[in-house]
Amino acid sequence: MIDPRSTPLALTAAAAALLLAGCSFIPTYERPAAPVPATYAAASSATGAAQVTADTAPWQDYFADPRLRQLIETALTNNRDLHVAMLNVEQARATYQVRRADQYPGVGLAANASRAPASGSGNLTNSFSVGLAVSAWEIDFFGRLASLKEQALAQYLATEEGRNAAQVTLVAAVANGWLALLADEELLDLSRQTLASREESVRLTKMRLDAGVASELDFRQAESLTQAARATLAQQQRQRALDENALALLLGQALPGEVTASLAGSRLVNAPAMAPLPAGLPSELLIRRPDIRQAEQQLIGANANIGAARAAFFPRISLTAQAGTASGELSGLFKNGSWGFTIAPSLLLPIFDAGRNQANLESAQASRSIAVAQYEKAIQTAFREVSDALAGQATLGEQSLALQRQAEAESARLQLADLRYRNGVASYLDLLDAQRSLFTAQQAVVQVRLAQLQNQVALYKALGGGAPAPAQASSS
């Protein structure tokens, strides 16, 4: 049975809790509409058929090459940029905790001692006090501190999403770096084979020259083409070294020896295939792309700042209190009758501040408008990246197949040109032109195959890259 005498006390406690909760001047948040079309214009028919399900797989499932998985794990552990992003999250979390602590009174131990002339007699008197003190605790009637806490929470969540975006970027960069190394190895082998073939051609042409069958012009042309192949080999060696250094920077350490050894003789065509990805709908990017989620949290934070700026127009109420013991003698501090407390509320109502509060409000509103534009730009950028990757997916396959057929045709042409030259039907210039064309076509096949694989990585990244689920945190 409820004691009627407890009802006023309960009502008083409830009223105090409601009063301390204060009100909020934060504008109601509404997510801006996505400023992009409802579908991707470049989506293929296969992609369009799978529009309804577009969840991207974790990178561990998407990248099948165990060597690449090992490199990605190493990068996620050692990469310094990702480490900085993680520390930024810790810093933002601590800032949020500071803002949350501002809503509660800070209690400390206060000890004071003074010596001053007494009023009237002028005799010097001592005063000692010890106790617990609350210093200038702001009672958040109008939600200023709550708004600042909400802004800090949004900033923390935005920083967490920034870390997720950095992780997606790092995974894609390592994958692209690995594919570039595979292409470098293939181009190096191709350059070595071409150089060996041309050196043999120089040797045979020299023999024909000495026998009076070939002209010196043929010999000089063969020698020139050989030196061009040697220069290309040196360029490929330099490019491979640069790509390995770039990948080592992403890893935060040198490539493992077993991985480097396994690169010899690698071919892009033998690289494990990446699973096809359905593009889904542009609206799904809002929940899959961590950079878009980051921009939205920054918008929410800017919206909360408006509440803090509005609350600055209203009175700020602070409370200072102390409870303890006081005495004119140090030995009498803890005697009976020396205990007591003081409480001193204060109120500050802005009257004239030379337009500071209004300027702060206008600044906060402008910051929100900027955040809206940045959020919309993030969506548009994501839409373009997906559209570009889909366009590449639709055309790079055809280009690769056409170049492969061209290389096969150039190979047959070289055999015919060599046969015709040996039988005296064609000039040596025809043979050299066939050699140049075949080498160029073979290089183009490797480069387009690399572009095709890196485009799959780009699509994976553009679709969110298997990013972690949206960050969550309690605002209490």
Coordinates of N, CA, C and O in Angstrom, one line a residue, residues 128-130 324-329 331-341:
F128 N 39.4 28.2 9.2 CA 39.8 26.9 8.5 C 38.5 26.2 8.2 O 37.5 26.2 8.9
S129 N 38.5 25.5 7.0 CA 37.3 24.8 6.6 C 37.8 23.6 5.7 O 38.8 23.7 5.0
V130 N 37.1 22.5 5.9 CA 37.4 21.3 5.1 C 36.0 20.7 4.7 O 35.1 20.6 5.6
G324 N 30.7 20.6 4.9 CA 31.9 20.2 5.6 C 32.0 20.8 7.0 O 30.9 21.1 7.6
T325 N 33.1 21.1 7.5 CA 33.3 21.6 8.8 C 34.2 22.9 8.7 O 35.1 23.0 7.9
A326 N 33.9 23.8 9.6 CA 34.6 25.1 9.6 C 34.9 25.5 11.1 O 34.0 25.3 11.9
S327 N 36.0 26.1 11.3 CA 36.4 26.5 12.7 C 37.4 27.6 12.6 O 38.2 27.8 11.6
G328 N 37.5 28.4 13.7 CA 38.5 29.4 13.8 C 39.8 28.9 14.2 O 40.9 29.6 14.2
E329 N 39.9 27.6 14.6 CA 41.1 27.0 15.0 C 41.2 25.6 14.3 O 40.2 24.9 14.1
S331 N 42.5 22.9 15.3 CA 42.1 21.8 16.2 C 40.6 21.6 16.4 O 40.2 20.6 16.8
G332 N 39.9 22.6 16.1 CA 38.4 22.5 16.3 C 37.6 22.2 15.0 O 36.4 22.3 15.0
L333 N 38.3 21.7 14.0 CA 37.6 21.5 12.7 C 36.6 20.3 12.8 O 35.5 20.4 12.2
F334 N 36.9 19.3 13.6 CA 36.0 18.2 13.6 C 35.3 18.0 14.9 O 34.8 16.9 15.3
K335 N 35.1 19.1 15.7 CA 34.3 19.1 16.9 C 32.9 19.2 16.6 O 32.5 19.7 15.6
N336 N 32.1 18.9 17.6 CA 30.6 19.1 17.5 C 30.3 20.5 17.3 O 30.9 21.4 17.9
G337 N 29.3 20.8 16.4 CA 28.9 22.1 16.1 C 29.7 22.8 15.1 O 29.4 24.0 14.7
S338 N 30.7 22.2 14.5 CA 31.5 22.8 13.5 C 31.0 22.4 12.1 O 31.6 22.9 11.1
W339 N 30.0 21.5 12.0 CA 29.6 21.1 10.7 C 28.5 22.0 10.1 O 27.7 22.6 10.8
G340 N 28.5 22.1 8.7 CA 27.5 22.9 8.1 C 27.7 22.8 6.6 O 28.5 22.0 6.0
F341 N 26.9 23.6 5.9 CA 26.9 23.6 4.4 C 26.6 24.9 3.9 O 25.9 25.7 4.5

